[in-house]
Amino acid sequence: MSSSHLESVARALVAEGKGILAADETVPTLTKRFQTLGIQSTEQSRRTYREMLFTCPDAAKFISGAIMYDETIRQKSSDGRPLAEALTAQGIIPGIKVDTGAKPLAGFPNETVTEGLDGLRERLRDYHAMGARFAKWRAVIHVTDALPTFACVSANAHALARYASLCQEQEVVPIVEPEVLMDGPHTIDRCEEVTGMVLHSVFHALFAQRVALEGMLLKPNMVIAGKECARSSSEEEVAAATLRCLRRHVLPTVPGIVFLSGGQNACLASAHLNAINRLPGPKPWKISFSYGRALQDPALEAWHGRDQDLPAGQQALYRRASLNGAASVGKYTAEMEAASADDPPHRRDWRDD
Ligand code: 13P
């Protein structure tokens, strides 16, 4: 595949008014989320849940691609088609998480490096044969006054770049996700400093590994104060700091930036995306979403493991997807949100993986 084909897939993933559904939780993570709602986690219940998301009527108006986990891409929908095919039939591009998780970084307490490079070429080949046209790899950066270390940032940047170049070799668009966590009491200024440093290091590594920037997407955190920070930031502050940081560190050749939600509640994740898109001045990339929790939580809550509530789950996903679709073009308003339970108390401590 030429880099122009990779570029056309990357651009399709950030088509006007659309973003990505991240539904690639590992079995233990999805099991934890199910358990908080009293839903049994079995291969069958996970399959039913993912089928509900992937066959949501008209979701393709706002969802360009969906990221699956290894178990999911091997599962079939109730009509016997592989779930990847069910997505394609809807006009949604199938994607796959290919890292094997953030593991303790030897010699660096409280820091992690994301693993999964061993055998990645072969796994990408298999996933491509199963229909995947894009992939995801998430690096995790912890923030304190002293962290991250240079060693942690450079080890994660190197792994992200090696992953991205293998993806492109195998005709798969890499989503490069360096996540600076919201955990902790750090200020928005500290988040901006660390996010800038991490992005700089990631782009340096991507250049060194000859990654074609036009054939990838960046999935960063927003620049935002830590969850335990005494001073919370306004939507305008988050938007201004995020765009400033991206302008300084993300080359304009990248077709799109798709944010993770990172533990923000669903409404705030939409409001922030909207505020960023409404800022004046140059934005050389499409700016959209690749949300997990902020898209799925209301749908999971509405479904609650009950067959009769599958349509309610799909309606909830459709609603959140349409609101984020509006935010991706700066047309979201707070009035579009009815009083809702989008941030039920049980999920405030949920983490991603
Ligand atoms: P959240 O939006 O829940 O942070 O998840 C997105 C994701 O895919 C993180 O890897």
mmCIF file of C-alpha atoms and ligand atoms in Angstrom:
data_model
loop_
_atom_site.group_PDB
_atom_site.id
_atom_site.type_symbol
_atom_site.label_atom_id
_atom_site.label_comp_id
_atom_site.label_asym_id
_atom_site.label_seq_id
_atom_site.Cartn_x
_atom_site.Cartn_y
_atom_site.Cartn_z
ATOM 1 C CA MET A 1 0.000 0.000 0.000
ATOM 2 C CA SER A 2 1.349 3.402 -0.869
ATOM 3 C CA SER A 3 1.530 6.166 1.686
ATOM 4 C CA SER A 4 -1.252 7.891 -0.268
ATOM 5 C CA HIS A 5 -3.545 4.959 0.553
ATOM 6 C CA LEU A 6 -2.574 5.167 4.218
ATOM 7 C CA GLU A 7 -3.294 8.875 4.019
ATOM 8 C CA SER A 8 -6.750 8.315 2.550
ATOM 9 C CA VAL A 9 -7.643 5.929 5.416
ATOM 10 C CA ALA A 10 -6.249 8.396 7.967
ATOM 11 C CA ARG A 11 -8.290 11.199 6.411
ATOM 12 C CA ALA A 12 -11.440 9.051 6.325
ATOM 13 C CA LEU A 13 -11.034 8.510 10.075
ATOM 14 C CA VAL A 14 -11.233 12.260 10.605
ATOM 15 C CA ALA A 15 -13.900 12.984 7.991
ATOM 16 C CA GLU A 16 -15.923 16.127 8.699
ATOM 17 C CA GLY A 17 -18.134 15.715 11.764
ATOM 18 C CA LYS A 18 -16.853 12.230 12.626
ATOM 19 C CA GLY A 19 -14.593 10.617 15.191
ATOM 20 C CA ILE A 20 -13.564 7.240 16.544
ATOM 21 C CA LEU A 21 -15.218 4.895 19.037
ATOM 22 C CA ALA A 22 -12.565 3.318 21.283
ATOM 23 C CA ALA A 23 -14.050 -0.021 22.380
ATOM 24 C CA ASP A 24 -10.800 -1.895 22.945
ATOM 25 C CA GLU A 25 -10.883 -2.522 26.678
ATOM 26 C CA THR A 26 -9.017 -5.666 27.681
ATOM 27 C CA VAL A 27 -11.026 -8.492 29.248
ATOM 28 C CA PRO A 28 -10.009 -7.527 32.836
ATOM 29 C CA THR A 29 -10.853 -3.849 32.274
ATOM 30 C CA LEU A 30 -14.222 -4.520 30.676
ATOM 31 C CA THR A 31 -14.952 -7.056 33.409
ATOM 32 C CA LYS A 32 -14.343 -4.362 36.056
ATOM 33 C CA ARG A 33 -16.707 -1.983 34.263
ATOM 34 C CA PHE A 34 -19.366 -4.658 33.954
ATOM 35 C CA GLN A 35 -18.965 -5.588 37.626
ATOM 36 C CA THR A 36 -19.640 -2.052 38.854
ATOM 37 C CA LEU A 37 -23.069 -2.394 37.219
ATOM 38 C CA GLY A 38 -23.611 -5.998 38.291
ATOM 39 C CA ILE A 39 -23.260 -7.307 34.727
ATOM 40 C CA GLN A 40 -21.647 -10.732 34.416
ATOM 41 C CA SER A 41 -18.570 -10.705 32.213
ATOM 42 C CA THR A 42 -18.511 -13.723 29.920
ATOM 43 C CA GLU A 43 -17.275 -14.113 26.375
ATOM 44 C CA GLN A 44 -20.935 -14.025 25.343
ATOM 45 C CA SER A 45 -21.884 -10.885 27.341
ATOM 46 C CA ARG A 46 -18.825 -9.021 26.055
ATOM 47 C CA ARG A 47 -19.728 -10.065 22.512
ATOM 48 C CA THR A 48 -23.330 -8.913 22.956
ATOM 49 C CA TYR A 49 -22.150 -5.555 24.304
ATOM 50 C CA ARG A 50 -19.725 -4.963 21.449
ATOM 51 C CA GLU A 51 -22.323 -6.037 18.897
ATOM 52 C CA MET A 52 -24.746 -3.536 20.418
ATOM 53 C CA LEU A 53 -22.193 -0.746 19.950
ATOM 54 C CA PHE A 54 -21.100 -1.777 16.464
ATOM 55 C CA THR A 55 -24.571 -2.210 14.999
ATOM 56 C CA CYS A 56 -26.015 1.010 16.436
ATOM 57 C CA PRO A 57 -28.302 2.320 13.673
ATOM 58 C CA ASP A 58 -26.921 5.369 11.872
ATOM 59 C CA ALA A 59 -23.877 5.627 14.161
ATOM 60 C CA ALA A 60 -21.729 5.890 11.031
ATOM 61 C CA LYS A 61 -23.017 9.460 10.615
ATOM 62 C CA PHE A 62 -20.678 10.399 13.483
ATOM 63 C CA ILE A 63 -18.391 7.390 13.962
ATOM 64 C CA SER A 64 -15.716 6.821 11.323
ATOM 65 C CA GLY A 65 -13.881 3.923 12.952
ATOM 66 C CA ALA A 66 -14.056 1.605 15.952
ATOM 67 C CA ILE A 67 -11.091 0.200 17.880
ATOM 68 C CA MET A 68 -11.443 -3.441 18.909
ATOM 69 C CA TYR A 69 -9.570 -5.717 21.254
ATOM 70 C CA ASP A 70 -8.086 -9.065 20.154
ATOM 71 C CA GLU A 71 -11.010 -11.048 21.586
ATOM 72 C CA THR A 72 -13.538 -8.841 19.768
ATOM 73 C CA ILE A 73 -12.013 -8.974 16.301
ATOM 74 C CA ARG A 74 -12.245 -12.778 16.500
ATOM 75 C CA GLN A 75 -15.928 -12.740 17.536
ATOM 76 C CA LYS A 76 -19.002 -13.014 15.334
ATOM 77 C CA SER A 77 -22.234 -11.046 15.455
ATOM 78 C CA SER A 78 -25.518 -12.878 16.053
ATOM 79 C CA ASP A 79 -26.052 -13.276 12.304
ATOM 80 C CA GLY A 80 -22.753 -15.171 12.026
ATOM 81 C CA ARG A 81 -20.653 -12.432 10.418
ATOM 82 C CA PRO A 82 -17.378 -11.440 12.067
ATOM 83 C CA LEU A 83 -17.853 -8.240 14.096
ATOM 84 C CA ALA A 84 -15.260 -6.529 11.867
ATOM 85 C CA GLU A 85 -17.546 -7.214 8.906
ATOM 86 C CA ALA A 86 -20.556 -5.868 10.793
ATOM 87 C CA LEU A 87 -18.611 -2.621 11.220
ATOM 88 C CA THR A 88 -17.583 -2.435 7.575
ATOM 89 C CA ALA A 89 -21.186 -3.072 6.493
ATOM 90 C CA GLN A 90 -22.187 -0.008 8.554
ATOM 91 C CA GLY A 91 -19.491 2.131 6.902
ATOM 92 C CA ILE A 92 -17.276 2.093 10.016
ATOM 93 C CA ILE A 93 -13.574 1.284 9.599
ATOM 94 C CA PRO A 94 -12.372 -1.577 11.852
ATOM 95 C CA GLY A 95 -9.365 -0.853 14.074
ATOM 96 C CA ILE A 96 -7.394 -2.913 16.588
ATOM 97 C CA LYS A 97 -5.435 -2.279 19.782
ATOM 98 C CA VAL A 98 -2.036 -3.948 19.343
ATOM 99 C CA ASP A 99 -0.028 -3.038 22.438
ATOM 100 C CA THR A 100 0.087 -5.581 25.243
ATOM 101 C CA GLY A 101 -0.127 -3.053 28.049
ATOM 102 C CA ALA A 102 1.921 -0.659 30.158
ATOM 103 C CA LYS A 103 4.431 -2.615 32.292
ATOM 104 C CA PRO A 104 6.703 -1.361 35.098
ATOM 105 C CA LEU A 105 9.824 0.269 33.628
ATOM 106 C CA ALA A 106 12.815 -1.493 35.172
ATOM 107 C CA GLY A 107 14.900 0.867 37.275
ATOM 108 C CA PHE A 108 12.267 3.613 37.309
ATOM 109 C CA PRO A 109 9.781 3.239 40.178
ATOM 110 C CA ASN A 110 6.209 4.336 39.400
ATOM 111 C CA GLU A 111 6.817 4.583 35.665
ATOM 112 C CA THR A 112 5.745 2.277 32.860
ATOM 113 C CA VAL A 113 6.750 1.371 29.349
ATOM 114 C CA THR A 114 4.200 -0.027 26.932
ATOM 115 C CA GLU A 115 5.071 -3.436 25.521
ATOM 116 C CA GLY A 116 3.971 -5.403 22.453
ATOM 117 C CA LEU A 117 6.658 -5.071 19.782
ATOM 118 C CA ASP A 118 7.614 -8.763 19.798
ATOM 119 C CA GLY A 119 5.825 -10.532 16.953
ATOM 120 C CA LEU A 120 4.002 -7.329 16.041
ATOM 121 C CA ARG A 121 4.691 -7.614 12.292
ATOM 122 C CA GLU A 122 2.966 -11.024 12.183
ATOM 123 C CA ARG A 123 0.083 -9.898 14.393
ATOM 124 C CA LEU A 124 -0.501 -6.860 12.185
ATOM 125 C CA ARG A 125 -0.544 -9.120 9.127
ATOM 126 C CA ASP A 126 -3.181 -11.325 10.779
ATOM 127 C CA TYR A 127 -5.288 -8.363 11.913
ATOM 128 C CA HIS A 128 -5.152 -6.854 8.424
ATOM 129 C CA ALA A 129 -6.440 -10.156 7.025
ATOM 130 C CA MET A 130 -9.292 -9.947 9.568
ATOM 131 C CA GLY A 131 -10.241 -6.505 8.251
ATOM 132 C CA ALA A 132 -8.375 -4.048 10.498
ATOM 133 C CA ARG A 133 -7.218 -0.943 8.655
ATOM 134 C CA PHE A 134 -5.922 1.042 11.605
ATOM 135 C CA ALA A 135 -4.328 0.278 14.964
ATOM 136 C CA LYS A 136 -3.736 1.804 18.377
ATOM 137 C CA TRP A 137 -0.826 1.766 20.823
ATOM 138 C CA ARG A 138 -1.095 3.634 24.123
ATOM 139 C CA ALA A 139 1.885 4.905 26.077
ATOM 140 C CA VAL A 140 1.171 6.030 29.637
ATOM 141 C CA ILE A 141 3.000 8.911 31.306
ATOM 142 C CA HIS A 142 2.593 9.569 35.041
ATOM 143 C CA VAL A 143 3.017 13.147 36.262
ATOM 144 C CA THR A 144 4.488 14.330 39.575
ATOM 145 C CA ASP A 145 6.918 17.146 40.372
ATOM 146 C CA ALA A 146 9.750 14.729 39.523
ATOM 147 C CA LEU A 147 8.129 12.517 36.853
ATOM 148 C CA PRO A 148 8.218 11.661 34.036
ATOM 149 C CA THR A 149 11.913 10.885 33.703
ATOM 150 C CA PHE A 150 13.708 11.337 30.416
ATOM 151 C CA ALA A 151 14.241 7.566 30.289
ATOM 152 C CA CYS A 152 10.512 6.871 30.540
ATOM 153 C CA VAL A 153 9.554 9.421 27.895
ATOM 154 C CA SER A 154 12.207 8.278 25.441
ATOM 155 C CA ALA A 155 11.525 4.531 25.941
ATOM 156 C CA ASN A 156 7.810 5.081 25.289
ATOM 157 C CA ALA A 157 8.439 7.393 22.323
ATOM 158 C CA HIS A 158 10.787 4.846 20.781
ATOM 159 C CA ALA A 159 8.247 2.022 21.189
ATOM 160 C CA LEU A 160 5.463 4.192 19.699
ATOM 161 C CA ALA A 161 7.632 4.996 16.680
ATOM 162 C CA ARG A 162 8.681 1.354 16.152
ATOM 163 C CA TYR A 163 5.023 0.349 16.347
ATOM 164 C CA ALA A 164 3.998 3.087 13.901
ATOM 165 C CA SER A 165 6.594 2.119 11.311
ATOM 166 C CA LEU A 166 5.619 -1.568 11.523
ATOM 167 C CA CYS A 167 1.961 -0.598 11.060
ATOM 168 C CA GLN A 168 2.709 1.412 7.949
ATOM 169 C CA GLU A 169 4.790 -1.452 6.541
ATOM 170 C CA GLN A 170 1.761 -3.709 7.031
ATOM 171 C CA GLU A 171 -0.693 -1.256 5.425
ATOM 172 C CA VAL A 172 -2.326 -0.290 8.687
ATOM 173 C CA VAL A 173 -2.748 3.337 9.825
ATOM 174 C CA PRO A 174 -1.151 3.802 13.259
ATOM 175 C CA ILE A 175 -2.859 5.839 15.930
ATOM 176 C CA VAL A 176 -0.039 7.123 18.104
ATOM 177 C CA GLU A 177 -1.303 7.609 21.660
ATOM 178 C CA PRO A 178 1.000 9.117 24.267
ATOM 179 C CA GLU A 179 -1.297 9.678 27.251
ATOM 180 C CA VAL A 180 -0.221 12.057 29.996
ATOM 181 C CA LEU A 181 -2.464 10.948 32.848
ATOM 182 C CA MET A 182 -4.904 13.207 34.682
ATOM 183 C CA ASP A 183 -4.185 11.387 37.981
ATOM 184 C CA GLY A 184 -2.660 13.550 40.706
ATOM 185 C CA PRO A 185 -2.691 17.117 41.989
ATOM 186 C CA HIS A 186 -0.615 18.704 39.199
ATOM 187 C CA THR A 187 -1.634 22.027 37.676
ATOM 188 C CA ILE A 188 -2.703 22.666 34.106
ATOM 189 C CA ASP A 189 0.664 24.401 33.563
ATOM 190 C CA ARG A 190 2.518 21.262 34.614
ATOM 191 C CA CYS A 191 0.340 19.190 32.273
ATOM 192 C CA GLU A 192 1.194 21.554 29.416
ATOM 193 C CA GLU A 193 4.900 21.336 30.170
ATOM 194 C CA VAL A 194 4.897 17.526 30.309
ATOM 195 C CA THR A 195 2.576 17.085 27.297
ATOM 196 C CA GLY A 196 4.796 19.379 25.219
ATOM 197 C CA MET A 197 7.936 17.487 26.203
ATOM 198 C CA VAL A 198 6.310 14.125 25.456
ATOM 199 C CA LEU A 199 4.971 15.219 22.056
ATOM 200 C CA HIS A 200 8.359 16.646 21.125
ATOM 201 C CA SER A 201 10.038 13.359 21.997
ATOM 202 C CA VAL A 202 7.401 11.318 20.133
ATOM 203 C CA PHE A 203 7.770 13.335 16.911
ATOM 204 C CA HIS A 204 11.543 13.110 17.142
ATOM 205 C CA ALA A 205 11.245 9.302 17.380
ATOM 206 C CA LEU A 206 8.679 9.132 14.551
ATOM 207 C CA PHE A 207 11.085 11.061 12.321
ATOM 208 C CA ALA A 208 13.980 8.798 13.288
ATOM 209 C CA GLN A 209 11.941 5.671 12.415
ATOM 210 C CA ARG A 210 10.812 7.175 9.051
ATOM 211 C CA VAL A 211 7.124 7.181 9.872
ATOM 212 C CA ALA A 212 5.060 8.932 7.167
ATOM 213 C CA LEU A 213 3.225 11.565 9.157
ATOM 214 C CA GLU A 214 0.485 11.894 6.532
ATOM 215 C CA GLY A 215 -0.440 8.259 7.134
ATOM 216 C CA MET A 216 -0.988 8.377 10.905
ATOM 217 C CA LEU A 217 -3.177 10.015 13.522
ATOM 218 C CA LEU A 218 -2.170 11.419 16.905
ATOM 219 C CA LYS A 219 -4.271 10.575 19.962
ATOM 220 C CA PRO A 220 -3.161 12.875 22.786
ATOM 221 C CA ASN A 221 -4.608 13.920 26.114
ATOM 222 C CA MET A 222 -6.057 17.388 26.421
ATOM 223 C CA VAL A 223 -4.001 19.832 28.484
ATOM 224 C CA ILE A 224 -5.922 19.808 31.718
ATOM 225 C CA ALA A 225 -5.282 20.043 35.484
ATOM 226 C CA GLY A 226 -4.837 16.800 37.452
ATOM 227 C CA LYS A 227 -7.980 15.333 39.043
ATOM 228 C CA GLU A 228 -6.775 16.260 42.531
ATOM 229 C CA CYS A 229 -5.578 19.750 41.623
ATOM 230 C CA ALA A 230 -6.972 22.360 44.028
ATOM 231 C CA ARG A 231 -7.708 24.751 41.178
ATOM 232 C CA SER A 232 -9.854 23.504 38.325
ATOM 233 C CA SER A 233 -9.549 25.129 34.922
ATOM 234 C CA SER A 234 -12.249 26.709 32.820
ATOM 235 C CA GLU A 235 -13.219 25.253 29.448
ATOM 236 C CA GLU A 236 -11.548 28.232 27.776
ATOM 237 C CA GLU A 237 -8.292 27.659 29.674
ATOM 238 C CA VAL A 238 -8.222 23.990 28.714
ATOM 239 C CA ALA A 239 -8.935 24.797 25.077
ATOM 240 C CA ALA A 240 -6.314 27.552 24.850
ATOM 241 C CA ALA A 241 -3.582 25.533 26.586
ATOM 242 C CA THR A 242 -4.338 22.420 24.527
ATOM 243 C CA LEU A 243 -4.269 24.175 21.174
ATOM 244 C CA ARG A 244 -1.128 26.144 22.094
ATOM 245 C CA CYS A 245 0.663 22.943 23.056
ATOM 246 C CA LEU A 246 -0.412 21.113 19.884
ATOM 247 C CA ARG A 247 0.595 24.027 17.650
ATOM 248 C CA ARG A 248 4.032 24.041 19.219
ATOM 249 C CA HIS A 249 4.674 20.332 18.938
ATOM 250 C CA VAL A 250 2.554 18.608 16.259
ATOM 251 C CA LEU A 251 3.690 18.915 12.663
ATOM 252 C CA PRO A 252 0.988 20.138 10.268
ATOM 253 C CA THR A 253 1.453 17.097 8.008
ATOM 254 C CA VAL A 254 -0.463 14.939 10.501
ATOM 255 C CA PRO A 255 -4.022 14.719 9.099
ATOM 256 C CA GLY A 256 -5.813 14.485 12.399
ATOM 257 C CA ILE A 257 -5.680 14.758 16.151
ATOM 258 C CA VAL A 258 -8.239 12.581 17.943
ATOM 259 C CA PHE A 259 -8.368 13.130 21.685
ATOM 260 C CA LEU A 260 -8.793 10.475 24.337
ATOM 261 C CA SER A 261 -11.271 11.384 27.075
ATOM 262 C CA GLY A 262 -8.978 10.248 29.892
ATOM 263 C CA GLY A 263 -11.564 10.161 32.678
ATOM 264 C CA GLN A 264 -13.355 13.440 31.905
ATOM 265 C CA ASN A 265 -17.085 13.067 32.177
ATOM 266 C CA ALA A 266 -18.979 12.716 28.930
ATOM 267 C CA CYS A 267 -20.358 16.283 28.821
ATOM 268 C CA LEU A 268 -17.050 17.922 29.654
ATOM 269 C CA ALA A 269 -15.223 15.858 27.025
ATOM 270 C CA SER A 270 -17.687 17.189 24.429
ATOM 271 C CA ALA A 271 -17.518 20.772 25.736
ATOM 272 C CA HIS A 272 -13.702 20.801 25.656
ATOM 273 C CA LEU A 273 -13.508 19.361 22.152
ATOM 274 C CA ASN A 274 -15.999 21.975 21.011
ATOM 275 C CA ALA A 275 -14.104 24.837 22.695
ATOM 276 C CA ILE A 276 -10.842 23.767 21.038
ATOM 277 C CA ASN A 277 -12.502 23.672 17.625
ATOM 278 C CA ARG A 278 -14.017 27.114 18.150
ATOM 279 C CA LEU A 279 -10.727 28.836 18.884
ATOM 280 C CA PRO A 280 -9.542 31.183 16.164
ATOM 281 C CA GLY A 281 -6.226 30.839 14.376
ATOM 282 C CA PRO A 282 -4.506 28.102 12.417
ATOM 283 C CA LYS A 283 -5.502 24.488 12.999
ATOM 284 C CA PRO A 284 -3.675 22.534 10.329
ATOM 285 C CA TRP A 285 -5.109 19.174 11.403
ATOM 286 C CA LYS A 286 -8.673 17.909 11.839
ATOM 287 C CA ILE A 287 -9.432 17.899 15.576
ATOM 288 C CA SER A 288 -11.851 15.215 16.703
ATOM 289 C CA PHE A 289 -12.417 12.439 19.253
ATOM 290 C CA SER A 290 -11.371 8.857 19.884
ATOM 291 C CA TYR A 291 -13.266 8.451 23.126
ATOM 292 C CA GLY A 292 -13.740 5.313 25.154
ATOM 293 C CA ARG A 293 -15.440 6.080 28.456
ATOM 294 C CA ALA A 294 -16.967 9.392 27.301
ATOM 295 C CA LEU A 295 -18.800 7.604 24.464
ATOM 296 C CA GLN A 296 -19.562 4.260 26.053
ATOM 297 C CA ASP A 297 -20.544 5.015 29.646
ATOM 298 C CA PRO A 298 -24.096 6.200 28.937
ATOM 299 C CA ALA A 299 -24.630 3.244 26.571
ATOM 300 C CA LEU A 300 -23.328 0.701 29.072
ATOM 301 C CA GLU A 301 -25.494 2.205 31.792
ATOM 302 C CA ALA A 302 -28.625 2.180 29.600
ATOM 303 C CA TRP A 303 -28.075 -1.431 28.489
ATOM 304 C CA HIS A 304 -27.092 -2.751 31.917
ATOM 305 C CA GLY A 305 -26.740 -6.281 30.570
ATOM 306 C CA ARG A 306 -30.466 -6.571 29.765
ATOM 307 C CA ASP A 307 -31.486 -7.874 26.336
ATOM 308 C CA GLN A 308 -34.607 -5.709 26.320
ATOM 309 C CA ASP A 309 -32.421 -2.605 26.773
ATOM 310 C CA LEU A 310 -30.147 -3.178 23.775
ATOM 311 C CA PRO A 311 -32.069 -0.481 21.804
ATOM 312 C CA ALA A 312 -31.739 1.933 24.767
ATOM 313 C CA GLY A 313 -27.985 1.304 24.817
ATOM 314 C CA GLN A 314 -27.774 2.046 21.102
ATOM 315 C CA GLN A 315 -29.806 5.223 21.518
ATOM 316 C CA ALA A 316 -27.451 6.393 24.259
ATOM 317 C CA LEU A 317 -24.410 5.730 22.078
ATOM 318 C CA TYR A 318 -26.019 7.477 19.114
ATOM 319 C CA ARG A 319 -26.774 10.517 21.256
ATOM 320 C CA ARG A 320 -23.239 10.832 22.630
ATOM 321 C CA ALA A 321 -21.748 10.216 19.178
ATOM 322 C CA SER A 322 -23.931 12.935 17.640
ATOM 323 C CA LEU A 323 -22.957 15.428 20.374
ATOM 324 C CA ASN A 324 -19.272 14.713 19.842
ATOM 325 C CA GLY A 325 -19.755 14.888 16.086
ATOM 326 C CA ALA A 326 -21.137 18.403 16.629
ATOM 327 C CA ALA A 327 -18.198 19.256 18.933
ATOM 328 C CA SER A 328 -15.736 18.118 16.267
ATOM 329 C CA VAL A 329 -16.979 20.953 14.053
ATOM 330 C CA GLY A 330 -17.488 23.486 16.877
ATOM 331 C CA LYS A 331 -21.279 23.245 16.764
ATOM 332 C CA TYR A 332 -21.975 21.691 20.156
ATOM 333 C CA THR A 333 -23.919 23.701 22.743
ATOM 334 C CA ALA A 334 -24.662 23.000 26.400
ATOM 335 C CA GLU A 335 -28.384 23.190 25.567
ATOM 336 C CA MET A 336 -28.024 20.029 23.500
ATOM 337 C CA GLU A 337 -27.470 18.165 26.746
ATOM 338 C CA ALA A 338 -30.687 17.251 28.482
ATOM 339 C CA ALA A 339 -30.303 16.762 32.237
ATOM 340 C CA SER A 340 -28.650 13.378 32.112
ATOM 341 C CA ALA A 341 -26.828 10.721 34.030
ATOM 342 C CA ASP A 342 -23.815 10.759 31.731
ATOM 343 C CA ASP A 343 -21.416 10.690 34.653
ATOM 344 C CA PRO A 344 -22.888 8.193 37.085
ATOM 345 C CA PRO A 345 -20.950 8.043 40.362
ATOM 346 C CA HIS A 346 -19.939 4.393 39.934
ATOM 347 C CA ARG A 347 -17.563 5.126 37.061
ATOM 348 C CA ARG A 348 -15.581 8.021 38.474
ATOM 349 C CA ASP A 349 -12.683 5.783 39.405
ATOM 350 C CA TRP A 350 -12.667 3.809 36.201
ATOM 351 C CA ARG A 351 -9.361 3.692 34.470
ATOM 352 C CA ASP A 352 -8.446 2.868 30.955
ATOM 353 C CA ASP A 353 -5.811 0.411 29.820
HETATM 354 P P1 13P B 1 -10.832 7.081 27.161
HETATM 355 O O1 13P B 1 -11.519 7.998 26.216
HETATM 356 O O2 13P B 1 -11.772 6.355 28.092
HETATM 357 O O3 13P B 1 -9.662 7.726 27.859
HETATM 358 O O4 13P B 1 -10.239 5.893 26.293
HETATM 359 C C1 13P B 1 -9.672 6.171 25.077
HETATM 360 C C2 13P B 1 -8.626 5.196 24.796
HETATM 361 O O5 13P B 1 -8.689 4.467 23.844
HETATM 362 C C3 13P B 1 -7.481 5.142 25.708
HETATM 363 O O6 13P B 1 -6.509 4.284 25.221
#
